[in-house]
Structure formats: structure tokens, C-alpha cells
mmCIF file of C-alpha atoms in Angstrom:
data_model
loop_
_atom_site.group_PDB
_atom_site.id
_atom_site.type_symbol
_atom_site.label_atom_id
_atom_site.label_comp_id
_atom_site.label_asym_id
_atom_site.label_seq_id
_atom_site.Cartn_x
_atom_site.Cartn_y
_atom_site.Cartn_z
ATOM 1 C CA UNK A 1 8.647 15.272 -1.932
ATOM 2 C CA UNK A 2 7.054 17.299 -5.551
ATOM 3 C CA UNK A 3 5.260 15.026 -7.794
ATOM 4 C CA UNK A 4 6.072 17.528 -10.753
ATOM 5 C CA UNK A 5 8.585 15.217 -12.726
ATOM 6 C CA UNK A 6 8.709 12.715 -11.158
ATOM 7 C CA UNK A 7 9.191 8.750 -12.400
ATOM 8 C CA UNK A 8 6.516 6.848 -9.889
ATOM 9 C CA UNK A 9 6.045 3.181 -9.827
ATOM 10 C CA UNK A 10 2.884 1.574 -8.810
ATOM 11 C CA UNK A 11 2.208 -1.225 -7.519
ATOM 12 C CA UNK A 12 -1.435 -3.467 -7.999
ATOM 13 C CA UNK A 13 -1.990 -0.374 -10.876
ATOM 14 C CA UNK A 14 -4.439 -2.339 -13.309
ATOM 15 C CA UNK A 15 -7.443 -1.555 -10.695
ATOM 16 C CA UNK A 16 -9.630 0.240 -7.668
ATOM 17 C CA UNK A 17 -6.550 2.695 -5.650
ATOM 18 C CA UNK A 18 -3.676 1.392 -8.030
ATOM 19 C CA UNK A 19 -4.891 2.390 -11.127
ATOM 20 C CA UNK A 20 -6.878 6.049 -9.228
ATOM 21 C CA UNK A 21 -2.861 6.390 -8.092
ATOM 22 C CA UNK A 22 -2.060 6.488 -11.773
ATOM 23 C CA UNK A 23 -4.281 8.820 -12.947
ATOM 24 C CA UNK A 24 -3.385 11.206 -9.952
ATOM 25 C CA UNK A 25 0.161 10.738 -10.754
ATOM 26 C CA UNK A 26 -0.537 11.474 -14.323
ATOM 27 C CA UNK A 27 -2.892 14.914 -12.868
ATOM 28 C CA UNK A 28 -0.179 16.144 -10.714
ATOM 29 C CA UNK A 29 2.413 16.425 -13.400
ATOM 30 C CA UNK A 30 4.333 12.765 -13.490
ATOM 31 C CA UNK A 31 6.942 12.296 -15.554
ATOM 32 C CA UNK A 32 6.668 8.822 -15.990
ATOM 33 C CA UNK A 33 4.368 6.845 -14.329
ATOM 34 C CA UNK A 34 5.528 2.521 -14.359
ATOM 35 C CA UNK A 35 1.550 1.295 -13.875
ATOM 36 C CA UNK A 36 2.503 -2.785 -12.763
ATOM 37 C CA UNK A 37 0.615 -5.324 -12.598
ATOM 38 C CA UNK A 38 0.741 -9.644 -12.121
ATOM 39 C CA UNK A 39 -0.615 -8.842 -16.291
ATOM 40 C CA UNK A 40 0.434 -6.258 -17.359
ATOM 41 C CA UNK A 41 -1.783 -5.982 -20.790
ATOM 42 C CA UNK A 42 -5.197 -5.836 -17.682
ATOM 43 C CA UNK A 43 -3.814 -2.269 -17.487
ATOM 44 C CA UNK A 44 -5.372 0.142 -20.003
ATOM 45 C CA UNK A 45 -4.775 3.244 -18.359
ATOM 46 C CA UNK A 46 -3.138 6.292 -21.378
ATOM 47 C CA UNK A 47 -0.592 8.014 -20.721
ATOM 48 C CA UNK A 48 1.217 5.137 -18.146
ATOM 49 C CA UNK A 49 4.127 2.324 -18.717
ATOM 50 C CA UNK A 50 2.509 -1.000 -18.466
ATOM 51 C CA UNK A 51 5.489 -3.354 -16.267
ATOM 52 C CA UNK A 52 4.380 -7.041 -15.798
ATOM 53 C CA UNK A 53 5.311 -7.724 -11.262
ATOM 54 C CA UNK A 54 3.997 -10.376 -8.988
ATOM 55 C CA UNK A 55 5.097 -9.258 -6.061
ATOM 56 C CA UNK A 56 5.224 -12.480 -4.279
ATOM 57 C CA UNK A 57 8.061 -12.821 -6.850
ATOM 58 C CA UNK A 58 11.517 -11.955 -5.961
ATOM 59 C CA UNK A 59 13.523 -13.360 -8.970
ATOM 60 C CA UNK A 60 10.358 -10.275 -10.846
ATOM 61 C CA UNK A 61 11.416 -7.896 -8.376
ATOM 62 C CA UNK A 62 15.324 -8.099 -8.760
ATOM 63 C CA UNK A 63 14.771 -7.838 -12.494
ATOM 64 C CA UNK A 64 12.575 -5.088 -12.242
ATOM 65 C CA UNK A 65 14.724 -2.789 -10.145
ATOM 66 C CA UNK A 66 17.273 -3.756 -12.974
ATOM 67 C CA UNK A 67 15.596 -2.468 -15.463
ATOM 68 C CA UNK A 68 13.617 0.595 -14.061
ATOM 69 C CA UNK A 69 16.909 2.952 -13.101
ATOM 70 C CA UNK A 70 15.384 6.127 -12.700
ATOM 71 C CA UNK A 71 11.910 5.876 -10.659
ATOM 72 C CA UNK A 72 11.912 8.316 -7.408
ATOM 73 C CA UNK A 73 8.636 7.397 -5.871
ATOM 74 C CA UNK A 74 7.606 3.934 -4.841
ATOM 75 C CA UNK A 75 3.883 3.059 -4.363
ATOM 76 C CA UNK A 76 3.547 -0.333 -2.352
ATOM 77 C CA UNK A 77 -0.413 -0.381 -3.640
ATOM 78 C CA UNK A 78 -0.511 -4.461 -4.492
ATOM 79 C CA UNK A 79 -2.256 -6.413 -1.736
ATOM 80 C CA UNK A 80 -4.504 -9.140 -1.180
ATOM 81 C CA UNK A 81 -7.534 -9.708 1.234
ATOM 82 C CA UNK A 82 -9.716 -12.771 2.205
ATOM 83 C CA UNK A 83 -11.289 -13.001 5.516
ATOM 84 C CA UNK A 84 -12.866 -16.157 7.621
ATOM 85 C CA UNK A 85 -11.664 -16.942 11.843
ATOM 86 C CA UNK A 86 -8.134 -16.989 12.376
ATOM 87 C CA UNK A 87 -9.397 -20.690 14.117
ATOM 88 C CA UNK A 88 -10.017 -22.053 11.017
ATOM 89 C CA UNK A 89 -7.072 -24.204 9.841
ATOM 90 C CA UNK A 90 -7.541 -22.835 6.338
ATOM 91 C CA UNK A 91 -6.139 -19.587 8.022
ATOM 92 C CA UNK A 92 -2.888 -20.419 7.634
ATOM 93 C CA UNK A 93 -2.420 -20.796 4.265
ATOM 94 C CA UNK A 94 -4.436 -18.196 3.488
ATOM 95 C CA UNK A 95 -1.938 -16.525 6.503
ATOM 96 C CA UNK A 96 0.947 -16.995 4.871
ATOM 97 C CA UNK A 97 -0.238 -15.481 1.368
ATOM 98 C CA UNK A 98 -1.617 -12.520 2.550
ATOM 99 C CA UNK A 99 2.194 -12.239 5.047
ATOM 100 C CA UNK A 100 3.849 -12.704 1.694
ATOM 101 C CA UNK A 101 1.990 -9.726 -0.433
ATOM 102 C CA UNK A 102 0.560 -7.421 1.861
ATOM 103 C CA UNK A 103 4.054 -7.369 3.965
ATOM 104 C CA UNK A 104 7.171 -8.870 2.380
ATOM 105 C CA UNK A 105 6.013 -8.116 -0.615
ATOM 106 C CA UNK A 106 6.375 -4.088 -0.262
ATOM 107 C CA UNK A 107 9.613 -5.260 2.071
ATOM 108 C CA UNK A 108 10.941 -6.469 -0.600
ATOM 109 C CA UNK A 109 10.259 -3.963 -3.533
ATOM 110 C CA UNK A 110 11.975 -0.854 -0.835
ATOM 111 C CA UNK A 111 14.680 -3.537 -0.042
ATOM 112 C CA UNK A 112 15.422 -3.382 -4.216
ATOM 113 C CA UNK A 113 14.323 -0.280 -4.986
ATOM 114 C CA UNK A 114 16.368 2.381 -2.428
ATOM 115 C CA UNK A 115 19.454 1.936 -4.083
ATOM 116 C CA UNK A 116 17.900 3.856 -6.608
ATOM 117 C CA UNK A 117 16.325 5.960 -5.439
ATOM 118 C CA UNK A 118 19.280 6.661 -2.857
ATOM 119 C CA UNK A 119 20.596 8.257 -6.432
ATOM 120 C CA UNK A 120 17.887 10.984 -6.872
ATOM 121 C CA UNK A 121 17.887 14.897 -5.386
ATOM 122 C CA UNK A 122 14.353 14.221 -3.967
ATOM 123 C CA UNK A 123 12.207 10.847 -3.716
ATOM 124 C CA UNK A 124 9.422 8.625 -1.363
ATOM 125 C CA UNK A 125 7.866 5.512 -1.355
ATOM 126 C CA UNK A 126 4.281 5.493 -0.155
ATOM 127 C CA UNK A 127 2.603 2.071 1.440
ATOM 128 C CA UNK A 128 -0.915 1.478 1.723
ATOM 129 C CA UNK A 129 -1.657 -0.130 4.594
ATOM 130 C CA UNK A 130 -5.346 0.091 6.429
ATOM 131 C CA UNK A 131 -7.367 0.754 8.984
ATOM 132 C CA UNK A 132 -7.444 -2.440 9.833
ATOM 133 C CA UNK A 133 -3.555 -2.413 11.111
ATOM 134 C CA UNK A 134 -5.189 -1.468 14.411
ATOM 135 C CA UNK A 135 -8.189 -2.909 14.439
ATOM 136 C CA UNK A 136 -9.794 -6.726 14.152
ATOM 137 C CA UNK A 137 -13.521 -7.718 12.893
ATOM 138 C CA UNK A 138 -13.906 -10.762 15.252
ATOM 139 C CA UNK A 139 -13.817 -13.637 12.347
ATOM 140 C CA UNK A 140 -13.525 -11.376 9.420
ATOM 141 C CA UNK A 141 -10.311 -10.116 8.728
ATOM 142 C CA UNK A 142 -8.216 -11.624 11.908
ATOM 143 C CA UNK A 143 -5.234 -12.585 9.178
ATOM 144 C CA UNK A 144 -5.914 -9.964 7.392
ATOM 145 C CA UNK A 145 -5.658 -6.827 10.185
ATOM 146 C CA UNK A 146 -2.117 -9.103 11.358
ATOM 147 C CA UNK A 147 -0.653 -8.645 8.017
ATOM 148 C CA UNK A 148 -1.938 -5.135 7.639
ATOM 149 C CA UNK A 149 -0.312 -4.955 11.152
ATOM 150 C CA UNK A 150 2.983 -5.802 9.886
ATOM 151 C CA UNK A 151 2.542 -3.848 7.008
ATOM 152 C CA UNK A 152 2.466 -0.803 8.995
ATOM 153 C CA UNK A 153 5.387 -1.838 11.889
ATOM 154 C CA UNK A 154 7.677 -2.462 8.271
ATOM 155 C CA UNK A 155 6.461 0.648 7.345
ATOM 156 C CA UNK A 156 8.252 2.689 10.380
ATOM 157 C CA UNK A 157 10.606 0.943 10.154
ATOM 158 C CA UNK A 158 11.480 1.726 6.555
ATOM 159 C CA UNK A 159 11.235 5.558 7.157
ATOM 160 C CA UNK A 160 14.133 5.786 9.871
ATOM 161 C CA UNK A 161 15.785 3.401 8.116
ATOM 162 C CA UNK A 162 15.996 5.332 4.820
ATOM 163 C CA UNK A 163 16.193 8.670 6.258
ATOM 164 C CA UNK A 164 19.671 9.252 5.819
ATOM 165 C CA UNK A 165 19.561 8.665 1.682
ATOM 166 C CA UNK A 166 16.055 11.443 1.930
ATOM 167 C CA UNK A 167 14.203 9.052 0.941
ATOM 168 C CA UNK A 168 10.292 9.914 2.566
ATOM 169 C CA UNK A 169 7.962 7.779 3.592
ATOM 170 C CA UNK A 170 3.765 8.106 3.649
ATOM 171 C CA UNK A 171 2.118 5.382 5.804
ATOM 172 C CA UNK A 172 -1.195 5.652 4.018
ATOM 173 C CA UNK A 173 -4.347 4.110 6.282
ATOM 174 C CA UNK A 174 -7.571 3.739 4.757
ATOM 175 C CA UNK A 175 -10.712 1.671 5.624
ATOM 176 C CA UNK A 176 -13.218 0.754 3.142
ATOM 177 C CA UNK A 177 -13.474 1.745 -0.844
ATOM 178 C CA UNK A 178 -15.649 1.288 -3.437
ATOM 179 C CA UNK A 179 -13.262 -1.148 -5.167
ATOM 180 C CA UNK A 180 -13.382 -4.749 -6.104
ATOM 181 C CA UNK A 181 -11.842 -5.691 -3.098
ATOM 182 C CA UNK A 182 -14.446 -4.226 -0.682
ATOM 183 C CA UNK A 183 -17.403 -4.750 -3.310
ATOM 184 C CA UNK A 184 -19.684 -6.744 -0.665
ATOM 185 C CA UNK A 185 -18.757 -4.557 2.392
ATOM 186 C CA UNK A 186 -21.615 -3.081 3.091
ATOM 187 C CA UNK A 187 -21.659 0.430 5.012
ATOM 188 C CA UNK A 188 -19.923 3.973 3.508
ATOM 189 C CA UNK A 189 -16.547 3.833 1.211
ATOM 190 C CA UNK A 190 -14.726 5.812 0.454
ATOM 191 C CA UNK A 191 -13.422 6.625 -3.266
ATOM 192 C CA UNK A 192 -10.299 5.936 -4.826
ATOM 193 C CA UNK A 193 -9.577 8.758 -6.166
ATOM 194 C CA UNK A 194 -10.164 11.194 -3.344
ATOM 195 C CA UNK A 195 -7.876 8.848 -1.414
ATOM 196 C CA UNK A 196 -5.186 9.007 -3.961
ATOM 197 C CA UNK A 197 -5.461 12.774 -4.775
ATOM 198 C CA UNK A 198 -5.118 13.576 -0.450
ATOM 199 C CA UNK A 199 -2.137 10.879 -0.956
ATOM 200 C CA UNK A 200 -0.395 12.093 -2.997
ATOM 201 C CA UNK A 201 -1.140 16.283 -1.498
ATOM 202 C CA UNK A 202 -0.153 14.276 2.164
ATOM 203 C CA UNK A 203 3.008 13.517 0.262
ATOM 204 C CA UNK A 204 4.239 17.026 -1.052
ATOM 205 C CA UNK A 205 3.580 18.464 2.409
ATOM 206 C CA UNK A 206 5.946 16.405 4.153
ATOM 207 C CA UNK A 207 3.233 13.607 6.097
ATOM 208 C CA UNK A 208 5.008 10.745 7.358
ATOM 209 C CA UNK A 209 1.294 9.299 7.918
ATOM 210 C CA UNK A 210 -1.952 10.015 6.458
ATOM 211 C CA UNK A 211 -5.506 8.772 8.272
ATOM 212 C CA UNK A 212 -7.261 8.997 4.676
ATOM 213 C CA UNK A 213 -10.964 9.093 6.098
ATOM 214 C CA UNK A 214 -13.025 9.836 9.255
ATOM 215 C CA UNK A 215 -13.403 5.611 9.803
ATOM 216 C CA UNK A 216 -9.427 5.331 10.043
ATOM 217 C CA UNK A 217 -9.228 8.708 12.197
ATOM 218 C CA UNK A 218 -11.775 7.403 14.636
ATOM 219 C CA UNK A 219 -10.308 3.582 14.958
ATOM 220 C CA UNK A 220 -6.830 5.584 15.450
ATOM 221 C CA UNK A 221 -8.496 7.020 18.549
ATOM 222 C CA UNK A 222 -10.086 4.167 19.610
ATOM 223 C CA UNK A 223 -6.177 3.125 20.191
ATOM 224 C CA UNK A 224 -6.461 5.252 23.768
ATOM 225 C CA UNK A 225 -10.316 4.915 24.070
ATOM 226 C CA UNK A 226 -10.819 2.824 27.638
ATOM 227 C CA UNK A 227 -11.081 0.396 27.594
ATOM 228 C CA UNK A 228 -9.128 -0.318 23.860
ATOM 229 C CA UNK A 229 -11.136 -0.721 20.876
ATOM 230 C CA UNK A 230 -9.103 -3.546 19.894
ATOM 231 C CA UNK A 231 -9.870 -5.768 22.975
ATOM 232 C CA UNK A 232 -13.380 -6.120 21.856
ATOM 233 C CA UNK A 233 -15.619 -2.934 21.180
ATOM 234 C CA UNK A 234 -15.828 -3.718 17.238
ATOM 235 C CA UNK A 235 -17.260 -7.124 17.990
#
């Protein structure tokens, strides 16, 4: 899919990677960029169209899908973090919130906008997932990793089911970025502007999955190591 002349909707577009996607889309020649956030007044980037959206609210998703009948590119970027051991009784509430935002929200968005994209000559979805869909940091990312693993599986299912209508699906896997969500995490972090640029280039190249940084590629390679990385190599 070509970005030039496209009409994009970016969720969670008020900061971090979402804002970087909006900037990259404008620079790449998108005809229109809808920038979605729970509070659209927090979107300050010039050239975009701010819209109100909480991806955990089905009524808001359905209303926005009825309103925006010209979307050709959906970028499911909105997500929440949260850390702690999975044996903590409080994790259940956090798990519900993470699944609603990180996995079910993107699925609802695709369900709502697929009919619109089916009418376009070219259309696509980018699902922002994570290197942590394949790895768990013990005592820290258990519930978050679970929600992102679900998001990855759903993204693969979406790709197969949307193929018949000609809508492409790109799964973006990335490790820690220099954003508010990873502010307290030590170690190297990718630039969200560079990740957005790489994702757009991957989409235009027809790729189905992007491992956007060296950490992500290393984690992915560890899936087939002996013993596999997910059996505790990160502990």
C-alpha cells in the first residue's frame, strides 16, 4: 500500500509512537490523518484532524466508524503498560484493562472499519505489538506480555481474514522506545520517529511483519534457541 494520498486513522496519537506515526504519515504524503485520543484537546500536531476515541468503548468505536467513511489505513497504536508479578491478586484487574486496550480494542477497531476499507482500492492495518509478545520479564511484564501475545495472535488472524477483501495487515514488533511508557526502563531505546518511518516503509514494501530493532530480532531468534528463551532465559 502507498501512503501518498491515503487517509489514515492513528489511535493513541497524542504522544509517543502515535504522534510519531502522525508526523511520518504527513511527511509521506497522506491526504488526511485522523489523530485519535481519549481527549482530542491533547493533540497539538498541526495538519492532523483530532478525533475523540477510547478503544475500550465500543460505542465510541462504532460512532467513529460511521463518521469516518474515508479511512484507508488504520494504525492500532493505543496501548497501556503496567507491571507486577502475575501471582499478585491485583493482577487480575490489570490484566482485564490490558487485554481490553491492547488486544480487544484493536480487534474492535478492525471489525468496525473493515467494511469501509473493503470499499477502497487499497487499504491496510498496522497493529503495534511488542517484542514482549514473545518474552516475559519475570515478576514485571507477565500480564502485559500476555495481552501483547494475544494481540499478535489476533493480528495473524486478521491478516488471513482480511486477505479476501484486499486489506493488508502489518504486525509491528518493537522493544523499548523513548516514550513516556518506557521512561523508567533502563537501557537503550529506539526513537519513535524512526520506528514509525520503518513501519511505513515496511507497509509500502508489502511486508506482513516488521521486527523493528535489534532487541526484537534477538528475542525472536530466541524462540527457537535451545532451550527456548521464553522458558526463563530472561530471568
